[in-house]
Amino acid sequence: MSTRLDQSLENVLATKLDGFESHMNELKSGSQFVGTSNLLFTTSDTGSTYDWSGLLSPGGQQPGAASAMFTVTATANKMNVLYGDLIVYLYKDSMSNWYRPSNFFNDQAANVSGSDAGFNEGTVAIATLNKKSWNVWISGNQTSTYFLKVYVVASDSVTIAVTPA
Amino acid sequence: MNRVDKLQENAVVERISTLYQNLSELKTLQYFGSSSVKTNRVFSSSAYDFQFTSVTSAYAAYEITFTPSDTTAGNTGAALQLLYKEIVVANQSSLKVERLVPSGGTQKWRFYISGSATYPPTMQYKLYFLTIGTGTFTCVQVAP
C-alpha cells in the first residue's frame, strides 16, 4: 500500500515521463533546424548609408582614369564556419545615382568612359574559418565622387569591415 | 518505506528532470558551424539556360531568380554563390554580372551583355548554384 508521499512521487514521475514522451514524438516527427535544408541565411551590412565615399586615385591606361582598392572582411557573429558571398553597389556623384552595369554599357555606347566596381575572393588564415575576405575595386574618372556600399549574404549575421587598400 | 528508498526515488526524478531539460534545449534553434554542413549544386538539365544573340541596343539584361524549395521558416535555402559557364558560339561579347540584395526570400542576379552589331555574337550561359538546401531558378530577359 502506497503512502501519500509515494503517490506524490509517482505523480511527479508520470508528469515528467509524459513530457519526455511528448518531446520525443515531436523530435521524431517534426522539422528540426539543423544543418541542411532548414538553414537560415542572413544579409548583413554595416548599417551605414555607404561604407566609403571620395575621389578615386589617378591611375589607368585612359587619360583621366582613376581607381580605388578596398579589403572587405566579414566575421561571423556566432558560428565557427562562415559561408558567404559579397554584394557591391556603386553610386556615382550622389547616393541617389546607383551606377549599375547598365549605366556602364550606356556610357560606352555614348563614347564616355564608364565606371565599374567588382571584387574577387581575398585570403584569410586557413584556420580562421569564421571569416571571409574580398578584394574590392572601383574604376572610374578623377572628378566624380563615388560611394561604395557592400552587403554580405552568409550563413550567419556578420560584422563587416571595409578598409581602403 | 524508509529514508533510503525515498533517496533512490528522488535520484530517479532528478535523472529524468535532467533528461527532460536536455531534450527541451535540443528542441530550440541550434547554431551550426562545422564540417557537417551539406551543400548542394542546383542546375538544370539543359545544355544552357539562356542565350544572347541579337544586338539591338547598348546591352541586354537577364534576371536570374533563385527560389528556395522550403520557405516555411523564412529566409531558408541560401544560394551562396552563382557559378556560370559562358559558351561562345559566335563572336565574343562583353558580360557584367550584378548580384542584388535578397528580398522576399528569393535571391537575384542580373547578367548584362553587350556585343557588336557588326559582328553579332551568339553566347550561351549555363548556370550552377552552390546552395544550402534546394531550390529552383528562372531566367527572364528584362532589357531591352
mmCIF file of C-alpha atoms in Angstrom:
data_model
loop_
_atom_site.group_PDB
_atom_site.id
_atom_site.type_symbol
_atom_site.label_atom_id
_atom_site.label_comp_id
_atom_site.label_asym_id
_atom_site.label_seq_id
_atom_site.Cartn_x
_atom_site.Cartn_y
_atom_site.Cartn_z
ATOM 1 C CA MET A 1 0.000 0.000 0.000
ATOM 2 C CA SER A 2 1.476 3.299 -1.043
ATOM 3 C CA THR A 3 1.723 6.320 1.197
ATOM 4 C CA ARG A 4 0.778 9.880 0.251
ATOM 5 C CA LEU A 5 4.447 10.582 -0.288
ATOM 6 C CA ASP A 6 4.751 7.632 -2.708
ATOM 7 C CA GLN A 7 1.750 8.852 -4.705
ATOM 8 C CA SER A 8 3.236 12.337 -4.905
ATOM 9 C CA LEU A 9 6.457 10.920 -6.308
ATOM 10 C CA GLU A 10 4.527 8.777 -8.753
ATOM 11 C CA ASN A 11 2.656 11.836 -9.974
ATOM 12 C CA VAL A 12 5.904 13.732 -10.500
ATOM 13 C CA LEU A 13 7.387 10.791 -12.385
ATOM 14 C CA ALA A 14 4.287 10.389 -14.517
ATOM 15 C CA THR A 15 4.277 14.095 -15.404
ATOM 16 C CA LYS A 16 7.965 14.038 -16.308
ATOM 17 C CA LEU A 17 7.564 10.898 -18.403
ATOM 18 C CA ASP A 18 4.570 12.392 -20.225
ATOM 19 C CA GLY A 19 6.609 15.447 -21.151
ATOM 20 C CA PHE A 20 9.569 13.305 -22.120
ATOM 21 C CA GLU A 21 7.480 11.156 -24.444
ATOM 22 C CA SER A 22 5.795 14.189 -25.953
ATOM 23 C CA HIS A 23 9.139 15.796 -26.760
ATOM 24 C CA MET A 24 10.438 12.549 -28.236
ATOM 25 C CA ASN A 25 7.411 12.257 -30.508
ATOM 26 C CA GLU A 26 7.833 15.860 -31.691
ATOM 27 C CA LEU A 27 11.532 15.312 -32.339
ATOM 28 C CA LYS A 28 10.751 12.209 -34.364
ATOM 29 C CA SER A 29 8.010 13.778 -36.497
ATOM 30 C CA GLY A 30 8.799 17.475 -36.769
ATOM 31 C CA SER A 31 11.296 19.523 -38.794
ATOM 32 C CA GLN A 32 14.463 20.409 -36.934
ATOM 33 C CA PHE A 33 16.626 23.442 -37.547
ATOM 34 C CA VAL A 34 19.827 21.512 -38.006
ATOM 35 C CA GLY A 35 22.190 21.732 -40.902
ATOM 36 C CA THR A 36 20.741 21.269 -44.312
ATOM 37 C CA SER A 37 17.539 22.477 -45.976
ATOM 38 C CA ASN A 38 16.362 24.425 -42.979
ATOM 39 C CA LEU A 39 19.476 26.505 -42.559
ATOM 40 C CA LEU A 40 18.724 30.197 -42.294
ATOM 41 C CA PHE A 41 20.822 32.714 -44.182
ATOM 42 C CA THR A 42 21.326 36.347 -43.382
ATOM 43 C CA THR A 43 22.013 39.542 -45.287
ATOM 44 C CA SER A 44 24.278 41.872 -43.320
ATOM 45 C CA ASP A 45 25.597 45.352 -43.863
ATOM 46 C CA THR A 46 27.434 47.882 -41.733
ATOM 47 C CA GLY A 47 24.313 49.895 -41.036
ATOM 48 C CA SER A 48 25.788 52.969 -42.663
ATOM 49 C CA THR A 49 24.250 54.569 -45.726
ATOM 50 C CA TYR A 50 27.548 53.968 -47.503
ATOM 51 C CA ASP A 51 30.825 52.358 -46.482
ATOM 52 C CA TRP A 52 33.226 54.625 -48.334
ATOM 53 C CA SER A 53 32.990 57.773 -50.416
ATOM 54 C CA GLY A 54 35.512 60.015 -52.104
ATOM 55 C CA LEU A 55 37.537 60.681 -55.200
ATOM 56 C CA LEU A 56 39.429 57.861 -56.872
ATOM 57 C CA SER A 57 43.202 57.946 -57.210
ATOM 58 C CA PRO A 58 44.629 58.711 -60.662
ATOM 59 C CA GLY A 59 45.690 55.591 -62.475
ATOM 60 C CA GLY A 60 44.877 53.511 -65.515
ATOM 61 C CA GLN A 61 45.504 53.459 -69.242
ATOM 62 C CA GLN A 62 42.938 56.061 -70.309
ATOM 63 C CA PRO A 63 43.541 59.789 -69.733
ATOM 64 C CA GLY A 64 41.647 60.875 -66.608
ATOM 65 C CA ALA A 65 41.190 57.313 -65.409
ATOM 66 C CA ALA A 66 41.204 56.583 -61.689
ATOM 67 C CA SER A 67 40.700 53.668 -59.322
ATOM 68 C CA ALA A 68 40.486 52.595 -55.696
ATOM 69 C CA MET A 69 41.018 49.292 -53.912
ATOM 70 C CA PHE A 70 39.473 48.019 -50.668
ATOM 71 C CA THR A 71 39.586 44.983 -48.445
ATOM 72 C CA VAL A 72 36.225 43.861 -47.118
ATOM 73 C CA THR A 73 36.252 41.415 -44.224
ATOM 74 C CA ALA A 74 33.204 39.653 -42.769
ATOM 75 C CA THR A 75 33.394 37.942 -39.382
ATOM 76 C CA ALA A 76 30.640 35.569 -38.258
ATOM 77 C CA ASN A 77 28.883 36.791 -35.146
ATOM 78 C CA LYS A 78 28.131 33.328 -33.735
ATOM 79 C CA MET A 79 29.164 30.451 -35.949
ATOM 80 C CA ASN A 80 32.530 28.785 -36.245
ATOM 81 C CA VAL A 81 32.413 28.409 -40.017
ATOM 82 C CA LEU A 82 31.241 31.132 -42.390
ATOM 83 C CA TYR A 83 29.872 30.580 -45.870
ATOM 84 C CA GLY A 84 29.016 33.710 -47.780
ATOM 85 C CA ASP A 85 29.105 35.974 -50.788
ATOM 86 C CA LEU A 86 29.611 39.702 -51.272
ATOM 87 C CA ILE A 87 27.274 42.171 -52.961
ATOM 88 C CA VAL A 88 28.729 45.503 -54.103
ATOM 89 C CA TYR A 89 26.674 48.566 -55.011
ATOM 90 C CA LEU A 90 28.382 51.575 -56.615
ATOM 91 C CA TYR A 91 26.934 55.094 -56.606
ATOM 92 C CA LYS A 92 28.295 57.982 -58.662
ATOM 93 C CA ASP A 93 28.086 61.663 -57.652
ATOM 94 C CA SER A 94 25.268 61.037 -55.177
ATOM 95 C CA MET A 95 23.628 58.204 -53.282
ATOM 96 C CA SER A 96 20.554 58.641 -55.457
ATOM 97 C CA ASN A 97 22.518 57.642 -58.561
ATOM 98 C CA TRP A 98 23.026 53.871 -58.359
ATOM 99 C CA TYR A 99 25.581 53.133 -61.051
ATOM 100 C CA ARG A 100 24.844 49.684 -62.462
ATOM 101 C CA PRO A 101 26.332 47.661 -65.340
ATOM 102 C CA SER A 102 23.533 49.053 -67.499
ATOM 103 C CA ASN A 103 24.969 52.543 -66.895
ATOM 104 C CA PHE A 104 28.418 51.268 -67.823
ATOM 105 C CA PHE A 105 27.245 49.901 -71.180
ATOM 106 C CA ASN A 106 25.178 53.030 -71.880
ATOM 107 C CA ASP A 107 28.262 55.187 -71.189
ATOM 108 C CA GLN A 108 30.333 53.031 -73.508
ATOM 109 C CA ALA A 109 27.721 53.319 -76.240
ATOM 110 C CA ALA A 110 27.887 57.101 -75.826
ATOM 111 C CA ASN A 111 31.704 57.017 -76.049
ATOM 112 C CA VAL A 112 32.001 58.030 -72.424
ATOM 113 C CA SER A 113 34.462 56.216 -70.214
ATOM 114 C CA GLY A 114 32.375 54.041 -67.915
ATOM 115 C CA SER A 115 32.729 53.408 -64.191
ATOM 116 C CA ASP A 116 32.729 49.981 -62.651
ATOM 117 C CA ALA A 117 33.103 48.048 -59.409
ATOM 118 C CA GLY A 118 33.954 44.423 -58.783
ATOM 119 C CA PHE A 119 35.669 42.043 -56.423
ATOM 120 C CA ASN A 120 37.482 38.768 -56.075
ATOM 121 C CA GLU A 121 37.964 36.463 -53.115
ATOM 122 C CA GLY A 122 40.613 37.528 -50.654
ATOM 123 C CA THR A 123 42.571 35.337 -48.322
ATOM 124 C CA VAL A 124 42.301 34.753 -44.600
ATOM 125 C CA ALA A 125 44.389 32.464 -42.421
ATOM 126 C CA ILE A 126 43.467 28.883 -43.258
ATOM 127 C CA ALA A 127 42.436 28.176 -39.660
ATOM 128 C CA THR A 128 40.219 31.235 -39.490
ATOM 129 C CA LEU A 129 37.020 29.591 -40.622
ATOM 130 C CA ASN A 130 34.668 32.227 -39.225
ATOM 131 C CA LYS A 131 35.917 34.961 -41.582
ATOM 132 C CA LYS A 132 35.746 35.765 -45.266
ATOM 133 C CA SER A 133 37.612 38.449 -47.161
ATOM 134 C CA TRP A 134 37.218 40.099 -50.557
ATOM 135 C CA ASN A 135 39.345 42.489 -52.622
ATOM 136 C CA VAL A 136 37.036 45.175 -53.992
ATOM 137 C CA TRP A 137 37.953 47.640 -56.722
ATOM 138 C CA ILE A 138 36.336 50.700 -58.234
ATOM 139 C CA SER A 139 37.388 52.173 -61.582
ATOM 140 C CA GLY A 140 36.151 55.465 -62.980
ATOM 141 C CA ASN A 141 37.232 59.032 -63.501
ATOM 142 C CA GLN A 142 39.202 61.516 -61.406
ATOM 143 C CA THR A 143 36.446 64.105 -60.971
ATOM 144 C CA SER A 144 33.382 62.185 -59.782
ATOM 145 C CA THR A 145 32.651 61.394 -56.156
ATOM 146 C CA TYR A 146 31.969 57.684 -55.743
ATOM 147 C CA PHE A 147 30.067 55.902 -52.975
ATOM 148 C CA LEU A 148 30.578 52.251 -52.108
ATOM 149 C CA LYS A 149 28.043 50.125 -50.247
ATOM 150 C CA VAL A 150 28.568 46.431 -49.510
ATOM 151 C CA TYR A 151 26.320 43.627 -48.280
ATOM 152 C CA VAL A 152 27.220 40.083 -47.225
ATOM 153 C CA VAL A 153 24.867 37.138 -47.788
ATOM 154 C CA ALA A 154 26.040 34.425 -45.428
ATOM 155 C CA SER A 155 25.194 31.523 -43.153
ATOM 156 C CA ASP A 156 25.345 33.838 -40.144
ATOM 157 C CA SER A 157 24.985 37.516 -39.405
ATOM 158 C CA VAL A 158 28.418 39.099 -39.754
ATOM 159 C CA THR A 159 30.393 42.127 -38.691
ATOM 160 C CA ILE A 160 31.783 43.903 -41.755
ATOM 161 C CA ALA A 161 34.982 45.948 -42.039
ATOM 162 C CA VAL A 162 35.785 47.993 -45.151
ATOM 163 C CA THR A 163 39.413 49.078 -45.348
ATOM 164 C CA PRO A 164 40.995 51.103 -48.163
ATOM 165 C CA ALA A 165 43.942 49.118 -49.512
ATOM 166 C CA MET B 1 9.180 2.996 3.032
ATOM 167 C CA ASN B 2 12.440 4.021 4.667
ATOM 168 C CA ARG B 3 14.667 7.015 4.060
ATOM 169 C CA VAL B 4 16.995 5.151 1.707
ATOM 170 C CA ASP B 5 14.107 4.225 -0.585
ATOM 171 C CA LYS B 6 12.997 7.808 -0.773
ATOM 172 C CA LEU B 7 16.500 8.923 -1.722
ATOM 173 C CA GLN B 8 16.611 6.466 -4.632
ATOM 174 C CA GLU B 9 13.286 7.690 -5.947
ATOM 175 C CA ASN B 10 14.446 11.244 -5.720
ATOM 176 C CA ALA B 11 17.510 10.282 -7.705
ATOM 177 C CA VAL B 12 15.317 8.826 -10.461
ATOM 178 C CA VAL B 13 13.258 12.012 -10.587
ATOM 179 C CA GLU B 14 16.446 14.038 -10.771
ATOM 180 C CA ARG B 15 17.763 11.979 -13.676
ATOM 181 C CA ILE B 16 14.503 12.259 -15.606
ATOM 182 C CA SER B 17 14.411 16.002 -14.940
ATOM 183 C CA THR B 18 17.878 16.349 -16.421
ATOM 184 C CA LEU B 19 16.882 14.318 -19.477
ATOM 185 C CA TYR B 20 13.777 16.450 -19.870
ATOM 186 C CA GLN B 21 15.797 19.658 -19.701
ATOM 187 C CA ASN B 22 18.336 18.378 -22.235
ATOM 188 C CA LEU B 23 15.586 17.408 -24.613
ATOM 189 C CA SER B 24 13.881 20.801 -24.250
ATOM 190 C CA GLU B 25 17.162 22.527 -25.096
ATOM 191 C CA LEU B 26 17.632 20.293 -28.134
ATOM 192 C CA LYS B 27 14.289 21.471 -29.470
ATOM 193 C CA THR B 28 15.333 25.112 -29.661
ATOM 194 C CA LEU B 29 17.225 26.623 -32.615
ATOM 195 C CA GLN B 30 20.674 25.140 -32.893
ATOM 196 C CA TYR B 31 23.720 27.044 -34.008
ATOM 197 C CA PHE B 32 25.665 25.150 -36.598
ATOM 198 C CA GLY B 33 29.131 25.666 -37.927
ATOM 199 C CA SER B 34 31.164 22.602 -38.586
ATOM 200 C CA SER B 35 32.055 20.281 -41.409
ATOM 201 C CA SER B 36 28.603 18.726 -41.126
ATOM 202 C CA VAL B 37 27.060 21.367 -43.379
ATOM 203 C CA LYS B 38 25.644 19.824 -46.509
ATOM 204 C CA THR B 39 25.847 21.903 -49.673
ATOM 205 C CA ASN B 40 24.108 21.249 -52.959
ATOM 206 C CA ARG B 41 24.581 22.201 -56.573
ATOM 207 C CA VAL B 42 21.379 23.279 -58.275
ATOM 208 C CA PHE B 43 21.375 23.317 -62.073
ATOM 209 C CA SER B 44 19.045 22.477 -64.920
ATOM 210 C CA SER B 45 19.232 19.524 -67.291
ATOM 211 C CA SER B 46 19.507 21.861 -70.308
ATOM 212 C CA ALA B 47 22.737 22.366 -72.215
ATOM 213 C CA TYR B 48 22.385 26.087 -71.468
ATOM 214 C CA ASP B 49 19.881 28.211 -69.554
ATOM 215 C CA PHE B 50 19.703 31.304 -71.726
ATOM 216 C CA GLN B 51 21.180 32.578 -74.946
ATOM 217 C CA PHE B 52 22.162 36.035 -76.176
ATOM 218 C CA THR B 53 22.064 36.523 -79.912
ATOM 219 C CA SER B 54 20.731 39.826 -81.169
ATOM 220 C CA VAL B 55 22.274 43.233 -80.527
ATOM 221 C CA THR B 56 19.532 45.824 -80.674
ATOM 222 C CA SER B 57 20.709 48.268 -78.014
ATOM 223 C CA ALA B 58 23.679 49.077 -75.805
ATOM 224 C CA TYR B 59 23.114 45.929 -73.759
ATOM 225 C CA ALA B 60 20.718 43.128 -72.935
ATOM 226 C CA ALA B 61 19.918 42.176 -69.358
ATOM 227 C CA TYR B 62 18.741 38.834 -67.979
ATOM 228 C CA GLU B 63 17.447 38.450 -64.450
ATOM 229 C CA ILE B 64 18.153 35.163 -62.657
ATOM 230 C CA THR B 65 15.926 34.383 -59.652
ATOM 231 C CA PHE B 66 16.664 31.570 -57.198
ATOM 232 C CA THR B 67 13.727 30.480 -55.032
ATOM 233 C CA PRO B 68 14.358 28.067 -52.139
ATOM 234 C CA SER B 69 12.166 24.942 -52.061
ATOM 235 C CA ASP B 70 11.467 25.237 -48.354
ATOM 236 C CA THR B 71 10.416 28.661 -47.145
ATOM 237 C CA THR B 72 8.444 27.548 -44.114
ATOM 238 C CA ALA B 73 10.990 29.075 -41.749
ATOM 239 C CA GLY B 74 11.543 32.333 -43.654
ATOM 240 C CA ASN B 75 14.790 33.018 -45.436
ATOM 241 C CA THR B 76 15.889 29.432 -45.892
ATOM 242 C CA GLY B 77 17.856 27.708 -48.612
ATOM 243 C CA ALA B 78 20.702 30.082 -49.267
ATOM 244 C CA ALA B 79 22.179 30.191 -52.743
ATOM 245 C CA LEU B 80 25.615 31.100 -51.526
ATOM 246 C CA GLN B 81 27.165 31.521 -54.931
ATOM 247 C CA LEU B 82 26.238 31.507 -58.603
ATOM 248 C CA LEU B 83 28.734 29.990 -60.997
ATOM 249 C CA TYR B 84 28.300 30.076 -64.747
ATOM 250 C CA LYS B 85 29.811 28.673 -67.884
ATOM 251 C CA GLU B 86 29.971 31.044 -70.850
ATOM 252 C CA ILE B 87 29.850 29.290 -74.227
ATOM 253 C CA VAL B 88 30.969 31.294 -77.250
ATOM 254 C CA VAL B 89 29.069 30.025 -80.290
ATOM 255 C CA ALA B 90 29.982 33.007 -82.473
ATOM 256 C CA ASN B 91 31.813 36.252 -81.696
ATOM 257 C CA GLN B 92 32.673 37.134 -78.119
ATOM 258 C CA SER B 93 30.504 39.595 -76.176
ATOM 259 C CA SER B 94 31.100 41.572 -73.013
ATOM 260 C CA LEU B 95 29.490 40.438 -69.750
ATOM 261 C CA LYS B 96 28.958 42.029 -66.352
ATOM 262 C CA VAL B 97 27.189 40.186 -63.525
ATOM 263 C CA GLU B 98 25.371 42.006 -60.738
ATOM 264 C CA ARG B 99 24.101 40.347 -57.552
ATOM 265 C CA LEU B 100 21.152 42.089 -55.898
ATOM 266 C CA VAL B 101 20.343 42.337 -52.199
ATOM 267 C CA PRO B 102 17.975 39.423 -51.373
ATOM 268 C CA SER B 103 14.360 40.337 -50.960
ATOM 269 C CA GLY B 104 11.254 38.330 -50.086
ATOM 270 C CA GLY B 105 13.132 35.048 -49.627
ATOM 271 C CA THR B 106 14.430 34.996 -53.219
ATOM 272 C CA GLN B 107 17.893 35.812 -54.500
ATOM 273 C CA LYS B 108 18.535 37.601 -57.764
ATOM 274 C CA TRP B 109 21.385 38.200 -60.168
ATOM 275 C CA ARG B 110 21.462 40.196 -63.390
ATOM 276 C CA PHE B 111 23.601 39.377 -66.395
ATOM 277 C CA TYR B 112 24.306 42.428 -68.580
ATOM 278 C CA ILE B 113 25.643 41.534 -72.011
ATOM 279 C CA SER B 114 26.893 43.835 -74.741
ATOM 280 C CA GLY B 115 28.050 42.906 -78.200
ATOM 281 C CA SER B 116 28.888 44.215 -81.644
ATOM 282 C CA ALA B 117 26.099 44.831 -84.130
ATOM 283 C CA THR B 118 28.636 44.428 -86.933
ATOM 284 C CA TYR B 119 29.806 41.056 -85.644
ATOM 285 C CA PRO B 120 26.738 39.824 -83.750
ATOM 286 C CA PRO B 121 27.617 37.360 -81.025
ATOM 287 C CA THR B 122 25.844 34.177 -80.055
ATOM 288 C CA MET B 123 26.536 33.408 -76.423
ATOM 289 C CA GLN B 124 25.087 30.659 -74.248
ATOM 290 C CA TYR B 125 25.121 30.628 -70.440
ATOM 291 C CA LYS B 126 24.885 27.591 -68.196
ATOM 292 C CA LEU B 127 24.177 28.334 -64.521
ATOM 293 C CA TYR B 128 25.177 26.459 -61.373
ATOM 294 C CA PHE B 129 24.070 27.495 -57.882
ATOM 295 C CA LEU B 130 26.058 26.428 -54.829
ATOM 296 C CA THR B 131 23.367 26.201 -52.188
ATOM 297 C CA ILE B 132 22.441 25.077 -48.729
ATOM 298 C CA GLY B 133 19.120 23.387 -49.239
ATOM 299 C CA THR B 134 17.467 23.030 -52.626
ATOM 300 C CA GLY B 135 15.533 25.358 -54.880
ATOM 301 C CA THR B 136 14.538 26.315 -58.391
ATOM 302 C CA PHE B 137 15.573 29.166 -60.646
ATOM 303 C CA THR B 138 14.256 31.183 -63.568
ATOM 304 C CA CYS B 139 15.945 33.293 -66.264
ATOM 305 C CA VAL B 140 13.995 36.212 -67.703
ATOM 306 C CA GLN B 141 15.204 38.828 -70.162
ATOM 307 C CA VAL B 142 14.430 42.232 -68.610
ATOM 308 C CA ALA B 143 16.119 44.566 -71.113
ATOM 309 C CA PRO B 144 15.841 45.741 -73.806
#
